[in-house]
CSV table of C-alpha atoms and ligand atoms in Angstrom, one decimal:
chain,number,residue,atom,x,y,z
D,104,MET,CA,9.6,-26.5,-4.1
D,105,THR,CA,8.9,-23.6,-5.9
D,106,LYS,CA,8.8,-20.2,-3.5
D,107,ARG,CA,6.1,-18.2,-3.4
D,108,ASP,CA,6.2,-14.0,-3.1
D,109,PHE,CA,3.9,-11.4,-1.8
D,110,ILE,CA,4.1,-8.9,-4.6
D,111,THR,CA,0.8,-8.1,-5.0
D,112,VAL,CA,-2.6,-9.3,-3.0
D,113,GLU,CA,-4.4,-10.1,-6.5
D,114,ASP,CA,-1.7,-13.2,-6.4
D,115,TRP,CA,-2.8,-15.2,-4.1
D,116,THR,CA,-7.0,-16.5,-4.9
D,117,PRO,CA,-9.5,-14.3,-3.0
D,118,GLU,CA,-9.9,-18.0,-0.6
D,119,GLN,CA,-6.5,-17.0,-0.2
D,120,VAL,CA,-6.3,-13.6,2.0
D,121,ASP,CA,-10.2,-14.1,3.3
D,122,ALA,CA,-7.3,-17.0,5.2
D,123,LEU,CA,-4.8,-14.5,5.8
D,124,LEU,CA,-7.3,-12.3,7.7
D,125,ALA,CA,-9.4,-14.8,9.3
D,126,LEU,CA,-5.8,-15.5,10.8
D,127,ALA,CA,-5.5,-11.5,11.2
D,128,VAL,CA,-8.3,-12.0,13.5
D,129,ARG,CA,-6.7,-15.3,15.7
D,130,ILE,CA,-4.1,-13.3,16.2
D,131,LYS,CA,-4.8,-9.7,16.9
D,132,ARG,CA,-7.4,-11.7,19.4
D,133,GLY,CA,-4.4,-13.2,21.1
D,134,GLU,CA,-4.9,-17.0,20.1
D,135,VAL,CA,-1.8,-17.2,18.2
D,136,SER,CA,2.1,-17.4,19.4
D,137,GLY,CA,5.2,-18.7,18.6
D,138,GLY,CA,6.0,-20.0,15.2
D,139,LEU,CA,9.0,-18.2,13.2
D,140,GLU,CA,11.5,-19.7,15.8
D,141,ARG,CA,15.3,-19.2,14.6
D,142,LYS,CA,13.5,-17.2,11.3
D,143,VAL,CA,14.9,-14.5,9.8
D,144,MET,CA,13.5,-12.0,7.9
D,145,ALA,CA,16.1,-9.3,5.7
D,146,MET,CA,14.3,-6.0,5.5
D,147,VAL,CA,15.6,-3.7,2.5
D,148,PHE,CA,15.0,-0.2,2.2
D,149,MET,CA,15.2,1.8,-0.3
D,150,ASP,CA,12.9,4.6,0.5
D,151,PRO,CA,11.8,5.5,4.5
D,152,SER,CA,9.1,4.0,6.8
D,153,LEU,CA,7.7,4.3,10.5
D,154,ARG,CA,4.8,2.4,10.1
D,155,THR,CA,6.4,-1.2,7.6
D,156,ARG,CA,9.2,-1.1,9.2
D,157,THR,CA,8.3,-0.9,12.8
D,158,SER,CA,5.6,-3.0,12.0
D,159,PHE,CA,7.9,-6.4,10.5
D,160,GLU,CA,10.1,-6.1,13.7
D,161,THR,CA,7.7,-5.8,15.7
D,162,ALA,CA,6.0,-9.4,14.0
D,163,MET,CA,9.9,-10.9,13.6
D,164,PHE,CA,10.0,-10.5,17.7
D,165,LEU,CA,6.7,-11.2,18.7
D,166,HIS,CA,7.0,-14.9,17.3
D,167,GLY,CA,10.5,-15.9,18.6
D,168,GLY,CA,12.1,-14.1,15.2
D,169,HIS,CA,14.4,-11.4,14.0
D,170,ALA,CA,15.0,-8.7,11.4
D,171,ILE,CA,17.4,-7.1,10.0
D,172,VAL,CA,17.3,-3.8,8.9
D,173,LEU,CA,18.9,-2.6,5.7
D,174,GLU,CA,19.0,0.8,4.2
D,175,PRO,CA,21.1,1.1,0.9
D,176,GLY,CA,23.4,3.6,0.0
D,177,LYS,CA,23.3,4.6,3.8
D,178,SER,CA,24.0,1.7,7.0
D,179,SER,CA,24.2,-0.9,3.0
D,180,TRP,CA,26.3,-1.0,-0.4
D,181,SER,CA,24.0,1.5,-2.7
D,182,LEU,CA,22.1,-0.6,-5.2
D,183,GLU,CA,22.7,-0.7,-9.2
D,184,THR,CA,18.6,-1.6,-10.2
D,185,GLU,CA,19.4,-1.6,-14.1
D,186,ALA,CA,20.1,-5.0,-15.9
D,187,GLY,CA,24.1,-4.9,-17.7
D,188,ALA,CA,24.9,-2.2,-16.3
D,189,VAL,CA,28.1,-0.9,-16.3
D,190,MET,CA,28.6,0.1,-12.7
D,191,ASP,CA,30.9,2.6,-13.0
D,192,GLY,CA,29.7,5.3,-11.2
D,193,ALA,CA,28.2,5.3,-7.2
D,194,THR,CA,26.6,2.0,-7.0
D,195,VAL,CA,28.0,-0.2,-5.7
D,196,GLU,CA,26.2,-2.9,-5.7
D,197,HIS,CA,24.0,-5.1,-8.0
D,198,ILE,CA,20.6,-6.3,-7.1
D,199,LYS,CA,20.5,-9.5,-8.7
D,200,ASP,CA,23.7,-10.5,-5.9
D,201,ALA,CA,22.2,-8.2,-3.0
D,202,ALA,CA,18.7,-11.0,-3.5
D,203,ARG,CA,20.7,-13.9,-4.1
D,204,VAL,CA,22.7,-12.9,-0.7
D,205,LEU,CA,20.2,-12.7,1.4
D,206,GLY,CA,18.6,-15.2,0.7
D,207,ARG,CA,21.3,-17.7,1.8
D,208,TYR,CA,21.0,-15.6,5.0
D,209,ALA,CA,17.4,-14.8,6.0
D,210,ASP,CA,14.0,-16.9,5.3
D,211,VAL,CA,12.0,-13.9,4.1
D,212,VAL,CA,13.3,-11.1,2.7
D,213,GLY,CA,11.2,-7.2,2.2
D,214,VAL,CA,11.6,-5.1,-0.6
D,215,ARG,CA,10.8,-1.2,-0.6
D,216,SER,CA,11.0,0.5,-3.7
D,217,PHE,CA,9.2,3.7,-4.6
D,218,PRO,CA,9.1,4.9,-8.4
D,219,ARG,CA,12.5,7.2,-9.3
D,220,GLY,CA,12.3,9.1,-12.4
D,221,GLY,CA,11.6,8.0,-14.8
D,222,ASP,CA,8.0,8.0,-17.5
D,223,TRP,CA,5.1,5.7,-16.4
D,224,ALA,CA,5.8,3.1,-18.7
D,225,SER,CA,9.3,2.4,-17.7
D,226,VAL,CA,8.2,1.9,-14.2
D,227,ARG,CA,4.8,0.8,-14.2
D,228,ASP,CA,5.7,-2.7,-14.1
D,229,ASP,CA,7.1,-2.9,-10.4
D,230,ARG,CA,11.0,-4.6,-12.4
D,231,ILE,CA,12.9,-3.2,-8.7
D,232,VAL,CA,10.4,-5.7,-6.4
D,233,ARG,CA,10.0,-8.3,-9.3
D,234,ASP,CA,13.4,-8.4,-9.6
D,235,PHE,CA,14.3,-8.6,-5.5
D,236,ALA,CA,11.7,-11.8,-5.7
D,237,ARG,CA,13.6,-13.9,-9.3
D,238,PHE,CA,16.6,-13.8,-7.9
D,239,CYS,CA,16.3,-14.4,-4.2
D,240,GLU,CA,16.1,-18.1,-3.6
D,241,LYS,CA,13.9,-17.0,-0.1
D,242,PRO,CA,10.2,-15.6,0.0
D,243,VAL,CA,10.0,-11.8,-1.3
D,244,ILE,CA,7.1,-9.2,0.0
D,245,ASN,CA,6.5,-5.6,-1.2
D,246,MET,CA,6.9,-3.7,1.3
D,247,GLU,CA,5.0,-1.3,-1.3
D,248,SER,CA,6.5,-0.5,-4.3
D,249,THR,CA,5.1,1.6,-7.5
D,250,ARG,CA,1.7,0.3,-7.9
D,251,ARG,CA,1.3,-1.5,-4.5
D,252,HIS,CA,1.0,-1.7,-1.5
D,253,PRO,CA,0.0,-4.8,-0.3
D,254,CYS,CA,0.2,-4.7,3.7
D,255,GLN,CA,-1.1,-1.8,4.2
D,256,GLN,CA,-3.9,-3.7,1.3
D,257,LEU,CA,-4.0,-6.3,3.9
D,258,ALA,CA,-4.8,-4.4,6.8
D,259,ASP,CA,-7.3,-1.8,5.3
D,260,ALA,CA,-9.1,-5.1,4.4
D,261,LEU,CA,-9.5,-5.9,8.2
D,262,THR,CA,-9.8,-1.9,9.2
D,263,LEU,CA,-13.1,-2.1,6.7
D,264,ARG,CA,-14.2,-6.0,8.1
D,265,GLU,CA,-14.2,-4.6,11.3
D,266,ARG,CA,-15.5,-0.7,11.3
D,267,LEU,CA,-18.3,-1.7,8.8
D,268,GLY,CA,-18.7,-5.9,10.2
D,269,ASP,CA,-19.9,-6.5,6.2
D,270,PRO,CA,-18.9,-3.8,3.9
D,271,ARG,CA,-20.6,-5.9,1.3
D,272,GLY,CA,-22.2,-3.0,-0.4
D,273,LYS,CA,-21.3,-0.4,1.8
D,274,ARG,CA,-19.7,3.2,-0.3
D,275,PHE,CA,-16.4,3.4,-0.6
D,276,VAL,CA,-15.1,6.5,-1.7
D,277,LEU,CA,-11.5,6.7,-2.4
D,278,MET,CA,-10.7,11.0,-2.2
D,279,TRP,CA,-8.5,12.7,-3.6
D,280,ALA,CA,-6.1,15.2,-1.2
D,281,TRP,CA,-3.3,17.8,-2.3
D,282,HIS,CA,-0.4,17.3,-1.3
D,283,PRO,CA,2.8,19.4,-1.9
D,284,LYS,CA,4.4,16.8,-3.8
D,285,ALA,CA,2.9,14.1,-6.2
D,286,LEU,CA,2.7,10.8,-4.3
D,287,PRO,CA,3.5,6.9,-5.9
D,288,THR,CA,-0.9,5.6,-6.7
D,289,ALA,CA,0.5,2.3,-5.2
D,290,VAL,CA,-1.4,3.1,-1.7
D,291,PRO,CA,-4.7,4.5,-3.5
D,292,ALA,CA,-4.6,1.8,-6.3
D,293,SER,CA,-4.4,-0.6,-3.2
D,294,ALA,CA,-6.9,0.7,-1.1
D,295,ALA,CA,-9.7,0.9,-3.6
D,296,LEU,CA,-8.8,-3.5,-4.5
D,297,ALA,CA,-9.1,-3.8,-0.5
D,298,ALA,CA,-13.0,-2.3,-0.8
D,299,ALA,CA,-13.8,-4.5,-4.2
D,300,HIS,CA,-12.5,-7.1,-2.7
D,301,GLN,CA,-15.1,-6.8,-0.3
D,302,GLY,CA,-17.6,-6.1,-2.7
D,303,MET,CA,-17.8,-2.9,-1.5
D,304,GLU,CA,-19.6,0.3,-3.5
D,305,ILE,CA,-17.0,2.3,-5.4
D,306,VAL,CA,-16.4,6.2,-5.5
D,307,ILE,CA,-13.0,7.3,-7.2
D,308,ALA,CA,-13.2,11.3,-6.5
D,309,ARG,CA,-10.6,13.0,-7.7
D,310,PRO,CA,-10.1,16.1,-10.3
D,311,GLU,CA,-9.5,16.4,-14.3
D,312,GLY,CA,-5.8,14.5,-15.3
D,313,TYR,CA,-5.4,12.5,-11.9
D,314,GLU,CA,-6.6,9.1,-13.4
D,315,LEU,CA,-4.8,6.3,-11.7
D,316,ASP,CA,-3.4,3.8,-14.6
D,317,PRO,CA,-6.1,2.1,-16.5
D,318,ASP,CA,-5.3,-1.3,-15.9
D,319,ASP,CA,-5.9,-0.9,-12.4
D,320,THR,CA,-9.1,0.9,-12.8
D,321,ALA,CA,-10.3,-2.0,-14.5
D,322,LEU,CA,-8.6,-4.6,-12.2
D,323,ILE,CA,-11.1,-2.8,-9.6
D,324,ARG,CA,-13.9,-3.2,-11.4
D,325,LYS,CA,-13.6,-6.5,-12.1
D,326,ILE,CA,-12.7,-7.4,-9.1
D,327,ALA,CA,-15.2,-5.5,-7.5
D,328,GLN,CA,-18.0,-7.1,-9.6
D,329,GLU,CA,-16.9,-10.2,-9.2
D,330,ARG,CA,-16.9,-10.0,-5.6
D,331,GLY,CA,-20.1,-8.8,-5.5
D,332,GLY,CA,-20.2,-5.0,-5.5
D,333,GLU,CA,-20.5,-2.6,-7.4
D,334,PHE,CA,-17.5,-0.1,-9.8
D,335,VAL,CA,-19.7,3.3,-9.5
D,336,HIS,CA,-17.9,5.6,-11.3
D,337,ILE,CA,-15.4,8.4,-10.9
D,338,MET,CA,-16.0,11.9,-9.5
D,339,ASN,CA,-14.7,15.4,-9.4
D,340,ASP,CA,-16.6,17.0,-7.2
D,341,PRO,CA,-15.7,15.9,-3.5
D,342,ASP,CA,-18.9,17.3,-2.5
D,343,GLU,CA,-20.7,15.6,-4.9
D,344,ALA,CA,-18.9,12.3,-4.2
D,345,LEU,CA,-19.3,12.2,-0.3
D,346,VAL,CA,-23.1,12.5,-0.7
D,347,GLY,CA,-23.6,9.4,1.9
D,348,ALA,CA,-20.2,7.7,1.7
D,349,ASP,CA,-19.7,4.7,4.8
D,350,VAL,CA,-16.3,5.1,4.0
D,351,VAL,CA,-13.8,7.9,2.9
D,352,TYR,CA,-10.2,7.1,1.8
D,353,VAL,CA,-8.7,10.3,1.4
D,354,LYS,CA,-4.8,9.9,-0.2
D,355,SER,CA,-2.8,12.4,-2.6
D,356,TRP,CA,-1.4,10.7,-5.9
D,357,GLY,CA,0.2,12.3,-8.6
D,358,ALA,CA,-0.9,12.8,-12.3
D,359,VAL,CA,0.8,9.3,-14.3
D,360,LYS,CA,0.3,10.6,-17.2
D,361,GLN,CA,2.6,13.9,-16.1
D,362,PHE,CA,5.0,11.1,-13.9
D,363,GLY,CA,8.7,11.8,-14.3
D,364,ARG,CA,7.9,16.3,-15.4
D,365,PRO,CA,7.0,16.9,-11.9
D,366,GLU,CA,7.3,21.3,-12.8
D,367,GLU,CA,4.3,20.3,-15.0
D,368,GLU,CA,2.6,18.3,-12.4
D,369,ALA,CA,3.0,21.1,-10.2
D,370,LEU,CA,1.0,23.3,-12.4
D,371,MET,CA,-1.2,21.4,-12.7
D,372,ARG,CA,-2.4,20.7,-9.1
D,373,GLN,CA,-2.4,24.7,-8.2
D,374,GLY,CA,-5.6,24.9,-7.6
D,375,LEU,CA,-6.6,21.9,-6.3
D,376,ARG,CA,-5.9,22.9,-2.6
D,377,ASP,CA,-8.8,22.5,-1.9
D,378,TRP,CA,-9.1,18.8,-2.1
D,379,ARG,CA,-8.8,18.5,1.8
D,380,LEU,CA,-11.3,16.9,4.2
D,381,THR,CA,-12.9,18.8,6.2
D,382,ALA,CA,-15.5,19.2,8.9
D,383,PRO,CA,-18.4,20.4,7.3
D,384,ARG,CA,-17.6,17.8,4.2
D,385,LEU,CA,-17.5,15.0,6.6
D,386,LYS,CA,-20.9,16.4,7.8
D,387,SER,CA,-22.2,15.2,4.3
D,388,THR,CA,-21.1,10.9,4.8
D,389,ARG,CA,-23.9,8.3,5.3
D,390,GLY,CA,-25.6,9.7,9.0
D,391,GLY,CA,-22.3,12.4,9.2
D,392,GLY,CA,-20.3,9.9,9.9
D,393,ALA,CA,-18.4,7.9,7.9
D,394,THR,CA,-15.5,5.6,9.1
D,395,VAL,CA,-12.4,7.8,7.7
D,396,MET,CA,-9.5,6.0,6.5
D,397,HIS,CA,-5.5,7.2,5.4
D,398,CYS,CA,-2.6,5.2,5.4
D,399,LEU,CA,-0.3,7.3,7.1
D,400,PRO,CA,1.2,10.0,7.4
D,401,VAL,CA,-0.7,12.3,6.7
D,402,ARG,CA,0.1,16.1,6.1
D,403,ARG,CA,-1.9,17.6,8.7
D,404,ASN,CA,-4.7,20.7,7.7
D,405,VAL,CA,-3.8,19.9,4.1
D,406,GLU,CA,-5.2,16.1,3.3
D,407,ILE,CA,-7.3,15.6,6.6
D,408,ASP,CA,-8.0,18.7,9.1
D,409,ASP,CA,-7.3,18.2,12.4
D,410,ALA,CA,-11.0,17.9,14.0
D,411,VAL,CA,-11.8,15.1,11.3
D,412,LEU,CA,-8.3,13.3,12.3
D,413,ASP,CA,-9.1,13.2,16.1
D,414,GLY,CA,-12.7,13.0,15.4
D,415,PRO,CA,-14.1,10.2,16.4
D,416,THR,CA,-15.1,8.0,13.2
D,417,SER,CA,-11.3,8.4,12.7
D,418,ALA,CA,-9.6,4.8,11.4
D,419,VAL,CA,-6.4,6.1,10.6
D,420,VAL,CA,-4.4,4.4,13.9
D,421,ASP,CA,-6.0,0.7,13.8
D,422,GLU,CA,-5.1,1.0,10.6
D,423,ALA,CA,-1.5,1.5,11.2
D,424,GLU,CA,-2.1,-0.8,14.2
D,425,ASN,CA,-3.5,-3.8,11.3
D,426,ARG,CA,-0.3,-3.8,9.8
D,427,LEU,CA,1.1,-5.5,12.8
D,428,HIS,CA,-2.0,-7.9,13.0
D,429,VAL,CA,-2.0,-8.8,8.6
D,430,GLN,CA,1.6,-8.8,8.8
D,431,ARG,CA,2.4,-11.3,11.4
D,432,ALA,CA,-0.1,-14.0,9.5
D,433,LEU,CA,1.1,-13.3,6.4
D,434,LEU,CA,4.1,-14.3,7.9
D,435,LEU,CA,3.2,-17.1,9.8
D,436,GLU,CA,2.0,-18.0,6.2
D,437,LEU,CA,4.9,-18.0,4.0
D,438,LEU,CA,7.2,-19.6,6.9
D,439,ARG,CA,5.6,-22.3,8.7
N,1525,CP,N1,1.5,3.4,5.6
N,1525,CP,C1,2.6,3.2,5.7
N,1525,CP,O1,3.8,1.8,4.6
N,1525,CP,O2,4.1,3.6,6.4
N,1525,CP,P1,5.4,3.7,5.9
N,1525,CP,O3,5.9,4.5,5.0
N,1525,CP,O4,5.5,4.5,7.3
N,1525,CP,O5,6.1,2.2,6.7
């Protein structure tokens, strides 16, 4: 039997994704227990986490299983990711060997690996997480890679349904925000894909130069259309974009054309600090009360103001909670 990985949501059919979300709803209602007794998840964190780590550990515990966390370069050997590398430098173990060995101990393996410099063309294929899946004989879950954060995408889809009832045709605005660092595009692409999957009308508001990867933009458009939604357009003025929004998903990301050239990118974002969700801006959304989303961690009063994050329409903690429910559903689906 071939194993089943979870690298992107799009690798699964829309019906499979809808079934996962339906299971997550039942789990959240307390209708599902057990199912992972004596199962083990190994999680490889090449980058830090609060929510992903805690929610997966909790998910395994709640269903009778066990989770192990590895942090290469800290509590476990530093990993070499290049094929054919002559390993006479700092890295101690090749991911090919790590993936094969973890597949012998664990029933499922999670991998988090953010991009590490180079140029965009060389990292946009998510090679590290895909190599892990290629070499590991057990299912591999992408816990955030260069291009995708599929577990966040599931949690965001569930949150959209909870907040909007039927999200179809409602307006989802993905709003770029200033941040002191150039962040990956995995979350904004995944968030827009979550809204597309729900058949929403999608607006991407970003300054000139901050386009998502063109393949991701095309995929968002294609899925939105297939699911009965509409890809409205790209705007470079946050005030204009927010008018009539039902949901504002705030996220910072780096310019992919300047990827690997942080000094150049930093010059681009100079003068863009005004790209921040404030209480007056929220007032211009539908009824002055759009649902506000962010994957967290968030830079308060840099990306979103306190008054908005702590206000009645903020869904950011619900999104974080929903990570637990969707991941419980995912683990049950992969391992039962
Ligand atoms: N949203 C999210 O993935 O959070 P962590 O980086 O804390 O895991």
